Amino acid sequence: MNDILLLKQGELILKGQNRRIFEQRLVANIKRRLATIGEFRVYAMQSTVYVEPRGDADMDAAFEAMQKVFGVVAVSRARGCEKDKDAIVRTAIEYLDEAMRNAESFKVESKRADKSFPMTSIQLSQYVGGELADAFPGTRVDVRDPELTVHVEIRDHAAYVHAPPAPGAGGMPVGCNGSAVTLLSGGIDSPVSSYMIAKRGIHLIPVHFFSFPYTSMQAKEKVLSLARILTSWCGRMTVEVVPFTHIQEEIRKNCPEEYFTIIMRRFMMRIAEKIAYYNGCGALVTGENLGQVASQTMEAMMVTESVCTLPVLRPCIGLDKDEIVRAARKIGTFETSILPYEDCCTVFTPRHPRTRPKLADVVAAEAALDVDALVEEAFNGIERVRLP
């Protein structure tokens, strides 16, 4: 048999009557992710998704891609064989030859999903382990702390042999818990918050506020690059690029300087919510982190959120900066986020921003603006960039 990928499901197995729906979503996401890599047969059985290559499919690329699919907790590249103890031994000797020779110690762990197999899991592990010890006398048996664990799985259609699995992305399949608009800037935090909420099964519609010529085309491309990186985790997305220059100029001309940032954020939330309702989304997502900057105090976030009727989700709210940076490095966005192109949040930054704003004062400051007309103008000017 050819190599196969075994993808282990995580919390989906606990979903009761909804499990089948979530599993179907996971399989659909996997097929879509593999479409550009090659032809594969993908199906789910017994809390495992099987990915079988067809023709000249790139198994190395598939293995790497499957580690970024939400809903998968472990990925194993395995070799299948007949459900026969001696066939299993032959497969293990051939398939894991290099790994066995490079390891100082090993043990065998067996799982018997097919209960009709004549040996128990312990008996099978003992038998395969003994045969491997004879075949590789330079590698000793160590059942407590082995350098290499040989895995044997007896399943419905075949037996499978593999080395220890690679960790998967975990979480839930993207799309199984609805959709949300995520505010995506060029900074470190918002890509991380987008990743974190997508991990809970949310399909994302990124919204970026663009203030040309105060922010450059390179700044816009930087955000699109971040979104492209996120697609390897979050799946395909359409970025909604909102023209924000006129709104910021009107705020600067008509509002007290100390409220520039908070009023700008309120406009962002209004526009994001309008996009959310247009696309049938159930929430907004921001990269806000409590106390990190002047607009992210508890009082400021309350004033900002008061313009919304949808829930506002803040996955990074309790993380410190080091934790966010570590997450950004893990998902591959950090190096792009620190490129020196500023976004609209740095335009017209007040010298002394109000960190404890009162809602009544902010509403009074906004009274000089035609809020509805400005929101509608920005919404009608949106550029939509579809990413695969």
Tab-separated table of C-alpha atoms in Angstrom:
chain	number	residue	atom	x	y	z
A	1	MET	CA	0.000	0.000	0.000
A	2	ASN	CA	1.022	3.626	-0.501
A	3	ASP	CA	1.634	6.100	2.292
A	4	ILE	CA	-1.452	7.650	3.829
A	5	LEU	CA	-2.117	10.528	6.204
A	6	LEU	CA	-4.109	9.820	9.352
A	7	LEU	CA	-5.648	12.965	10.865
A	8	LYS	CA	-6.933	12.636	14.419
A	9	GLN	CA	-9.943	14.698	15.399
A	10	GLY	CA	-9.952	16.610	18.658
A	11	GLU	CA	-12.968	18.005	20.469
A	12	LEU	CA	-15.268	17.115	17.564
A	13	ILE	CA	-15.687	13.646	19.057
A	14	LEU	CA	-17.483	15.254	22.026
A	15	LYS	CA	-20.120	17.043	19.954
A	16	GLY	CA	-22.854	14.414	20.165
A	17	GLN	CA	-25.614	14.837	17.617
A	18	ASN	CA	-23.764	17.713	15.912
A	19	ARG	CA	-20.597	15.705	15.419
A	20	ARG	CA	-21.489	14.516	11.930
A	21	ILE	CA	-22.125	18.079	10.731
A	22	PHE	CA	-18.797	19.298	12.124
A	23	GLU	CA	-17.003	16.285	10.655
A	24	GLN	CA	-18.442	17.000	7.211
A	25	ARG	CA	-17.212	20.580	7.488
A	26	LEU	CA	-13.742	19.335	8.464
A	27	VAL	CA	-13.567	16.979	5.482
A	28	ALA	CA	-14.707	19.768	3.133
A	29	ASN	CA	-12.022	22.106	4.518
A	30	ILE	CA	-9.355	19.432	4.090
A	31	LYS	CA	-10.367	18.768	0.486
A	32	ARG	CA	-10.248	22.472	-0.308
A	33	ARG	CA	-6.806	22.804	1.295
A	34	LEU	CA	-5.482	19.838	-0.706
A	35	ALA	CA	-6.940	20.948	-4.040
A	36	THR	CA	-3.798	22.831	-5.079
A	37	ILE	CA	-1.453	20.079	-3.896
A	38	GLY	CA	-2.725	17.048	-5.762
A	39	GLU	CA	-5.511	14.501	-5.993
A	40	PHE	CA	-6.500	12.786	-2.754
A	41	ARG	CA	-9.312	10.653	-1.457
A	42	VAL	CA	-10.512	12.078	1.862
A	43	TYR	CA	-12.956	10.327	4.183
A	44	ALA	CA	-13.692	10.070	7.915
A	45	MET	CA	-14.123	6.972	10.063
A	46	GLN	CA	-13.778	6.284	13.794
A	47	SER	CA	-12.648	9.800	14.810
A	48	THR	CA	-9.956	9.772	12.123
A	49	VAL	CA	-9.805	11.446	8.726
A	50	TYR	CA	-7.966	9.437	6.070
A	51	VAL	CA	-6.094	11.223	3.301
A	52	GLU	CA	-5.106	8.808	0.517
A	53	PRO	CA	-2.971	10.108	-2.371
A	54	ARG	CA	-3.935	9.497	-5.957
A	55	GLY	CA	-1.267	9.565	-8.668
A	56	ASP	CA	1.648	11.954	-8.174
A	57	ALA	CA	0.259	13.828	-5.172
A	58	ASP	CA	2.863	15.685	-3.096
A	59	MET	CA	2.735	13.939	0.284
A	60	ASP	CA	5.319	16.220	1.890
A	61	ALA	CA	3.268	19.323	1.036
A	62	ALA	CA	0.062	17.595	2.118
A	63	PHE	CA	1.598	16.594	5.460
A	64	GLU	CA	2.668	20.191	6.121
A	65	ALA	CA	-0.688	21.635	5.056
A	66	MET	CA	-2.699	19.268	7.258
A	67	GLN	CA	-0.866	20.494	10.362
A	68	LYS	CA	-2.570	23.877	9.835
A	69	VAL	CA	-6.158	22.629	9.513
A	70	PHE	CA	-8.297	23.581	12.497
A	71	GLY	CA	-10.136	20.564	13.875
A	72	VAL	CA	-7.132	18.229	13.554
A	73	VAL	CA	-5.085	17.548	16.704
A	74	ALA	CA	-2.478	15.160	15.274
A	75	VAL	CA	-1.148	14.237	11.830
A	76	SER	CA	0.563	10.922	11.077
A	77	ARG	CA	2.182	9.794	7.861
A	78	ALA	CA	1.572	6.051	7.866
A	79	ARG	CA	1.992	2.928	5.780
A	80	GLY	CA	-0.950	0.561	5.455
A	81	CYS	CA	-0.878	-3.231	5.217
A	82	GLU	CA	-3.009	-6.332	5.714
A	83	LYS	CA	-4.437	-6.932	9.164
A	84	ASP	CA	-2.008	-9.735	9.838
A	85	LYS	CA	0.651	-9.731	12.574
A	86	ASP	CA	3.468	-10.777	10.265
A	87	ALA	CA	2.436	-8.290	7.568
A	88	ILE	CA	2.516	-5.603	10.233
A	89	VAL	CA	6.026	-6.611	11.278
A	90	ARG	CA	7.281	-6.596	7.685
A	91	THR	CA	5.764	-3.168	7.101
A	92	ALA	CA	7.267	-1.773	10.308
A	93	ILE	CA	10.733	-3.095	9.456
A	94	GLU	CA	10.625	-1.634	5.954
A	95	TYR	CA	8.785	1.635	6.623
A	96	LEU	CA	10.588	2.635	9.825
A	97	ASP	CA	14.013	1.262	8.953
A	98	GLU	CA	15.829	4.607	9.112
A	99	ALA	CA	14.019	5.756	12.253
A	100	MET	CA	14.781	2.468	14.025
A	101	ARG	CA	18.460	2.560	13.107
A	102	ASN	CA	18.820	6.173	14.271
A	103	ALA	CA	17.078	5.633	17.608
A	104	GLU	CA	18.837	4.323	20.705
A	105	SER	CA	15.617	2.910	22.182
A	106	PHE	CA	12.032	2.167	21.163
A	107	LYS	CA	8.691	0.752	22.194
A	108	VAL	CA	5.517	-0.256	20.335
A	109	GLU	CA	2.053	1.113	21.078
A	110	SER	CA	-0.931	-0.583	19.450
A	111	LYS	CA	-4.570	0.453	19.136
A	112	ARG	CA	-7.196	-2.045	18.058
A	113	ALA	CA	-10.208	-0.165	16.703
A	114	ASP	CA	-11.230	-3.362	14.903
A	115	LYS	CA	-12.112	-5.623	17.834
A	116	SER	CA	-12.321	-8.669	15.563
A	117	PHE	CA	-8.530	-8.713	15.288
A	118	PRO	CA	-7.411	-11.894	17.135
A	119	MET	CA	-4.736	-10.276	19.338
A	120	THR	CA	-5.229	-7.707	22.088
A	121	SER	CA	-3.395	-4.397	21.838
A	122	ILE	CA	-0.877	-5.514	24.460
A	123	GLN	CA	-0.256	-8.840	22.745
A	124	LEU	CA	0.266	-7.145	19.394
A	125	SER	CA	2.676	-4.593	20.873
A	126	GLN	CA	4.678	-7.357	22.520
A	127	TYR	CA	4.832	-9.403	19.333
A	128	VAL	CA	5.800	-6.532	17.024
A	129	GLY	CA	8.257	-5.200	19.614
A	130	GLY	CA	9.989	-8.559	19.890
A	131	GLU	CA	10.329	-8.900	16.126
A	132	LEU	CA	11.678	-5.362	15.787
A	133	ALA	CA	14.185	-5.992	18.559
A	134	ASP	CA	15.489	-9.000	16.613
A	135	ALA	CA	15.585	-7.039	13.343
A	136	PHE	CA	17.380	-4.028	14.894
A	137	PRO	CA	19.704	-5.395	17.604
A	138	GLY	CA	21.392	-2.000	17.958
A	139	THR	CA	18.167	-0.416	19.224
A	140	ARG	CA	17.123	-1.466	22.710
A	141	VAL	CA	13.587	-1.776	24.055
A	142	ASP	CA	12.574	0.880	26.595
A	143	VAL	CA	8.889	0.958	27.489
A	144	ARG	CA	9.254	3.851	29.966
A	145	ASP	CA	11.170	6.560	28.106
A	146	PRO	CA	11.868	5.468	24.514
A	147	GLU	CA	13.494	7.697	21.955
A	148	LEU	CA	11.133	6.307	19.295
A	149	THR	CA	7.559	5.072	19.665
A	150	VAL	CA	6.315	2.790	16.907
A	151	HIS	CA	2.559	3.092	16.490
A	152	VAL	CA	0.384	0.275	15.157
A	153	GLU	CA	-3.309	0.870	14.475
A	154	ILE	CA	-5.781	-1.848	13.524
A	155	ARG	CA	-8.672	-0.191	11.735
A	156	ASP	CA	-11.629	-1.234	9.603
A	157	HIS	CA	-9.939	-1.473	6.215
A	158	ALA	CA	-6.290	-2.082	7.072
A	159	ALA	CA	-3.545	-1.970	9.655
A	160	TYR	CA	-1.307	1.105	9.773
A	161	VAL	CA	2.236	1.624	11.025
A	162	HIS	CA	3.719	5.033	11.747
A	163	ALA	CA	6.182	6.991	13.862
A	164	PRO	CA	4.966	9.529	16.468
A	165	PRO	CA	2.420	11.978	15.024
A	166	ALA	CA	3.070	15.658	14.442
A	167	PRO	CA	0.838	18.074	16.370
A	168	GLY	CA	-2.116	19.511	14.501
A	169	ALA	CA	-3.690	22.943	14.812
A	170	GLY	CA	-6.453	21.795	17.170
A	171	GLY	CA	-9.646	23.769	17.616
A	172	MET	CA	-12.745	23.355	15.463
A	173	PRO	CA	-13.237	23.337	11.681
A	174	VAL	CA	-13.451	26.811	10.180
A	175	GLY	CA	-17.068	27.666	9.340
A	176	CYS	CA	-18.789	25.312	11.776
A	177	ASN	CA	-19.522	28.156	14.234
A	178	GLY	CA	-20.564	30.828	11.766
A	179	SER	CA	-18.828	33.932	10.418
A	180	ALA	CA	-17.413	37.121	11.877
A	181	VAL	CA	-15.822	40.342	10.668
A	182	THR	CA	-12.269	40.771	11.940
A	183	LEU	CA	-10.569	44.175	11.985
A	184	LEU	CA	-7.170	43.565	10.404
A	185	SER	CA	-4.449	46.200	10.715
A	186	GLY	CA	-0.773	45.903	9.870
A	187	GLY	CA	0.239	45.360	13.488
A	188	ILE	CA	1.118	42.272	15.487
A	189	ASP	CA	-2.100	41.831	17.466
A	190	SER	CA	-4.915	41.686	14.915
A	191	PRO	CA	-3.530	38.754	12.861
A	192	VAL	CA	-3.127	36.808	16.113
A	193	SER	CA	-6.681	37.591	17.224
A	194	SER	CA	-7.939	36.534	13.785
A	195	TYR	CA	-6.066	33.240	14.048
A	196	MET	CA	-7.366	32.617	17.577
A	197	ILE	CA	-11.019	33.143	16.710
A	198	ALA	CA	-10.759	31.134	13.474
A	199	LYS	CA	-9.476	28.278	15.641
A	200	ARG	CA	-12.899	28.252	17.304
A	201	GLY	CA	-14.547	27.434	13.987
A	202	ILE	CA	-15.280	30.967	12.761
A	203	HIS	CA	-15.071	31.923	9.093
A	204	LEU	CA	-13.469	35.350	8.861
A	205	ILE	CA	-14.143	38.413	6.749
A	206	PRO	CA	-11.132	40.710	7.319
A	207	VAL	CA	-11.754	44.464	7.174
A	208	HIS	CA	-8.873	46.891	6.703
A	209	PHE	CA	-9.174	50.675	6.968
A	210	PHE	CA	-6.978	52.423	4.403
A	211	SER	CA	-6.109	56.130	4.518
A	212	PHE	CA	-4.313	56.938	1.295
A	213	PRO	CA	-2.226	59.081	0.847
A	214	TYR	CA	-1.525	59.309	4.591
A	215	THR	CA	-0.803	55.599	4.504
A	216	SER	CA	1.048	54.130	1.543
A	217	MET	CA	0.177	51.425	-0.962
A	218	GLN	CA	2.967	49.395	0.667
A	219	ALA	CA	0.998	49.543	3.925
A	220	LYS	CA	-2.056	48.158	2.164
A	221	GLU	CA	-0.019	45.395	0.513
A	222	LYS	CA	1.458	44.554	3.907
A	223	VAL	CA	-2.022	43.861	5.268
A	224	LEU	CA	-2.930	41.760	2.240
A	225	SER	CA	0.287	39.796	2.799
A	226	LEU	CA	-0.768	39.170	6.392
A	227	ALA	CA	-4.153	37.981	5.184
A	228	ARG	CA	-2.491	35.611	2.702
A	229	ILE	CA	-0.438	34.116	5.528
A	230	LEU	CA	-3.600	33.663	7.567
A	231	THR	CA	-5.314	31.747	4.752
A	232	SER	CA	-3.019	28.780	5.400
A	233	TRP	CA	-4.742	28.523	8.799
A	234	CYS	CA	-8.108	30.197	8.278
A	235	GLY	CA	-8.967	29.161	4.732
A	236	ARG	CA	-9.944	31.386	1.854
A	237	MET	CA	-11.032	34.934	2.681
A	238	THR	CA	-12.133	38.163	1.049
A	239	VAL	CA	-10.484	41.264	2.491
A	240	GLU	CA	-12.727	44.338	2.585
A	241	VAL	CA	-10.542	47.434	2.169
A	242	VAL	CA	-12.417	50.478	3.470
A	243	PRO	CA	-11.478	54.004	2.286
A	244	PHE	CA	-11.011	55.888	5.539
A	245	THR	CA	-9.266	59.123	4.552
A	246	HIS	CA	-12.336	61.375	4.391
A	247	ILE	CA	-13.593	60.233	7.778
A	248	GLN	CA	-10.268	60.951	9.443
A	249	GLU	CA	-10.004	64.361	7.820
A	250	GLU	CA	-13.511	65.255	9.002
A	251	ILE	CA	-12.678	64.135	12.537
A	252	ARG	CA	-9.526	66.282	12.519
A	253	LYS	CA	-11.419	69.345	11.261
A	254	ASN	CA	-14.457	69.118	13.533
A	255	CYS	CA	-13.639	67.245	16.752
A	256	PRO	CA	-11.477	67.936	19.814
A	257	GLU	CA	-7.989	66.481	19.381
A	258	GLU	CA	-8.106	64.438	22.578
A	259	TYR	CA	-11.004	62.409	21.119
A	260	PHE	CA	-9.528	61.781	17.647
A	261	THR	CA	-8.597	58.154	18.273
A	262	ILE	CA	-11.728	57.107	20.145
A	263	ILE	CA	-14.033	58.685	17.533
A	264	MET	CA	-12.027	57.053	14.754
A	265	ARG	CA	-12.444	53.679	16.481
A	266	ARG	CA	-16.196	54.225	16.791
A	267	PHE	CA	-16.397	54.811	13.047
A	268	MET	CA	-14.432	51.636	12.433
A	269	MET	CA	-16.863	49.638	14.549
A	270	ARG	CA	-19.896	51.137	12.816
A	271	ILE	CA	-18.534	50.319	9.374
A	272	ALA	CA	-17.370	46.846	10.434
A	273	GLU	CA	-20.825	46.090	11.820
A	274	LYS	CA	-22.476	47.262	8.609
A	275	ILE	CA	-20.191	44.881	6.675
A	276	ALA	CA	-21.026	42.132	9.166
A	277	TYR	CA	-24.771	42.504	8.713
A	278	TYR	CA	-24.341	42.661	4.927
A	279	ASN	CA	-22.486	39.334	5.011
A	280	GLY	CA	-24.638	37.587	7.612
A	281	CYS	CA	-21.943	37.593	10.301
A	282	GLY	CA	-22.698	37.139	13.981
A	283	ALA	CA	-19.861	39.081	15.643
A	284	LEU	CA	-16.959	41.503	15.310
A	285	VAL	CA	-13.384	40.560	16.227
A	286	THR	CA	-10.650	42.989	17.266
A	287	GLY	CA	-7.032	42.661	18.359
A	288	GLU	CA	-7.555	44.898	21.397
A	289	ASN	CA	-5.494	44.109	24.475
A	290	LEU	CA	-6.533	45.650	27.791
A	291	GLY	CA	-4.335	48.575	28.780
A	292	GLN	CA	-1.898	48.267	25.882
A	293	VAL	CA	-2.578	51.720	24.382
A	294	ALA	CA	-4.730	54.731	25.203
A	295	SER	CA	-7.721	53.504	23.173
A	296	GLN	CA	-7.705	50.124	24.934
A	297	THR	CA	-8.564	51.078	28.489
A	298	MET	CA	-11.755	49.561	29.857
A	299	GLU	CA	-13.540	52.909	29.586
A	300	ALA	CA	-12.336	53.515	26.022
A	301	MET	CA	-13.408	50.064	24.871
A	302	MET	CA	-16.847	50.572	26.417
A	303	VAL	CA	-17.267	53.854	24.531
A	304	THR	CA	-16.068	52.247	21.295
A	305	GLU	CA	-18.288	49.198	21.625
A	306	SER	CA	-21.395	51.228	22.480
A	307	VAL	CA	-22.044	51.932	18.779
A	308	CYS	CA	-22.465	48.185	18.090
A	309	THR	CA	-25.348	45.787	18.509
A	310	LEU	CA	-23.339	42.678	17.571
A	311	PRO	CA	-21.025	41.098	20.154
A	312	VAL	CA	-17.390	42.210	20.004
A	313	LEU	CA	-14.907	39.371	20.529
A	314	ARG	CA	-11.393	40.203	21.759
A	315	PRO	CA	-9.286	37.014	21.807
A	316	CYS	CA	-6.093	38.860	22.875
A	317	ILE	CA	-7.706	40.775	25.716
A	318	GLY	CA	-5.832	39.020	28.530
A	319	LEU	CA	-2.518	38.259	26.835
A	320	ASP	CA	0.665	40.175	27.452
A	321	LYS	CA	2.780	41.385	24.543
A	322	ASP	CA	5.295	38.555	24.794
A	323	GLU	CA	2.511	35.992	24.486
A	324	ILE	CA	1.098	37.745	21.428
A	325	VAL	CA	4.536	37.945	19.812
A	326	ARG	CA	5.117	34.231	20.417
A	327	ALA	CA	1.784	33.452	18.781
A	328	ALA	CA	2.618	35.720	15.821
A	329	ARG	CA	5.920	33.906	15.328
A	330	LYS	CA	4.156	30.547	15.495
A	331	ILE	CA	1.618	31.396	12.800
A	332	GLY	CA	4.172	33.159	10.607
A	333	THR	CA	2.858	36.741	10.699
A	334	PHE	CA	5.431	38.411	12.962
A	335	GLU	CA	8.094	39.285	10.372
A	336	THR	CA	5.484	40.850	8.090
A	337	SER	CA	3.778	42.714	10.956
A	338	ILE	CA	7.000	44.513	11.917
A	339	LEU	CA	7.669	45.852	8.429
A	340	PRO	CA	7.911	49.679	8.730
A	341	TYR	CA	4.665	50.634	6.979
A	342	GLU	CA	2.185	52.491	9.171
A	343	ASP	CA	-1.582	52.019	9.063
A	344	CYS	CA	-4.439	54.445	9.580
A	345	CYS	CA	-4.354	54.139	13.374
A	346	THR	CA	-1.178	56.243	13.362
A	347	VAL	CA	-2.726	59.059	11.287
A	348	PHE	CA	-3.554	62.262	13.208
A	349	THR	CA	-2.585	60.688	16.530
A	350	PRO	CA	-3.487	63.120	19.346
A	351	ARG	CA	-0.677	64.438	21.532
A	352	HIS	CA	-2.682	63.809	24.710
A	353	PRO	CA	-5.427	61.230	24.043
A	354	ARG	CA	-8.255	60.876	26.558
A	355	THR	CA	-7.717	57.495	28.232
A	356	ARG	CA	-10.841	57.573	30.422
A	357	PRO	CA	-13.450	59.015	28.053
A	358	LYS	CA	-17.069	59.494	29.083
A	359	LEU	CA	-19.671	58.361	26.574
A	360	ALA	CA	-21.708	61.569	26.776
A	361	ASP	CA	-18.663	63.705	26.016
A	362	VAL	CA	-17.709	61.585	23.002
A	363	VAL	CA	-21.260	61.638	21.646
A	364	ALA	CA	-21.290	65.420	22.008
A	365	ALA	CA	-17.960	65.669	20.154
A	366	GLU	CA	-19.327	63.532	17.317
A	367	ALA	CA	-22.369	65.764	16.911
A	368	ALA	CA	-20.363	67.997	14.560
A	369	LEU	CA	-20.155	65.117	12.038
A	370	ASP	CA	-22.690	63.645	9.640
A	371	VAL	CA	-22.008	60.159	10.949
A	372	ASP	CA	-24.507	58.233	8.831
A	373	ALA	CA	-23.411	59.872	5.582
A	374	LEU	CA	-19.722	59.243	6.291
A	375	VAL	CA	-20.363	55.592	7.137
A	376	GLU	CA	-22.417	55.103	3.985
A	377	GLU	CA	-19.780	56.776	1.827
A	378	ALA	CA	-17.043	54.527	3.192
A	379	PHE	CA	-19.185	51.399	2.825
A	380	ASN	CA	-19.989	52.213	-0.804
A	381	GLY	CA	-16.294	52.705	-1.580
A	382	ILE	CA	-15.097	49.317	-0.299
A	383	GLU	CA	-12.562	47.410	-2.420
A	384	ARG	CA	-12.915	43.641	-2.055
A	385	VAL	CA	-9.792	41.494	-2.521
A	386	ARG	CA	-10.463	37.760	-2.706
A	387	LEU	CA	-7.711	35.476	-1.450
A	388	PRO	CA	-7.702	31.724	-2.266
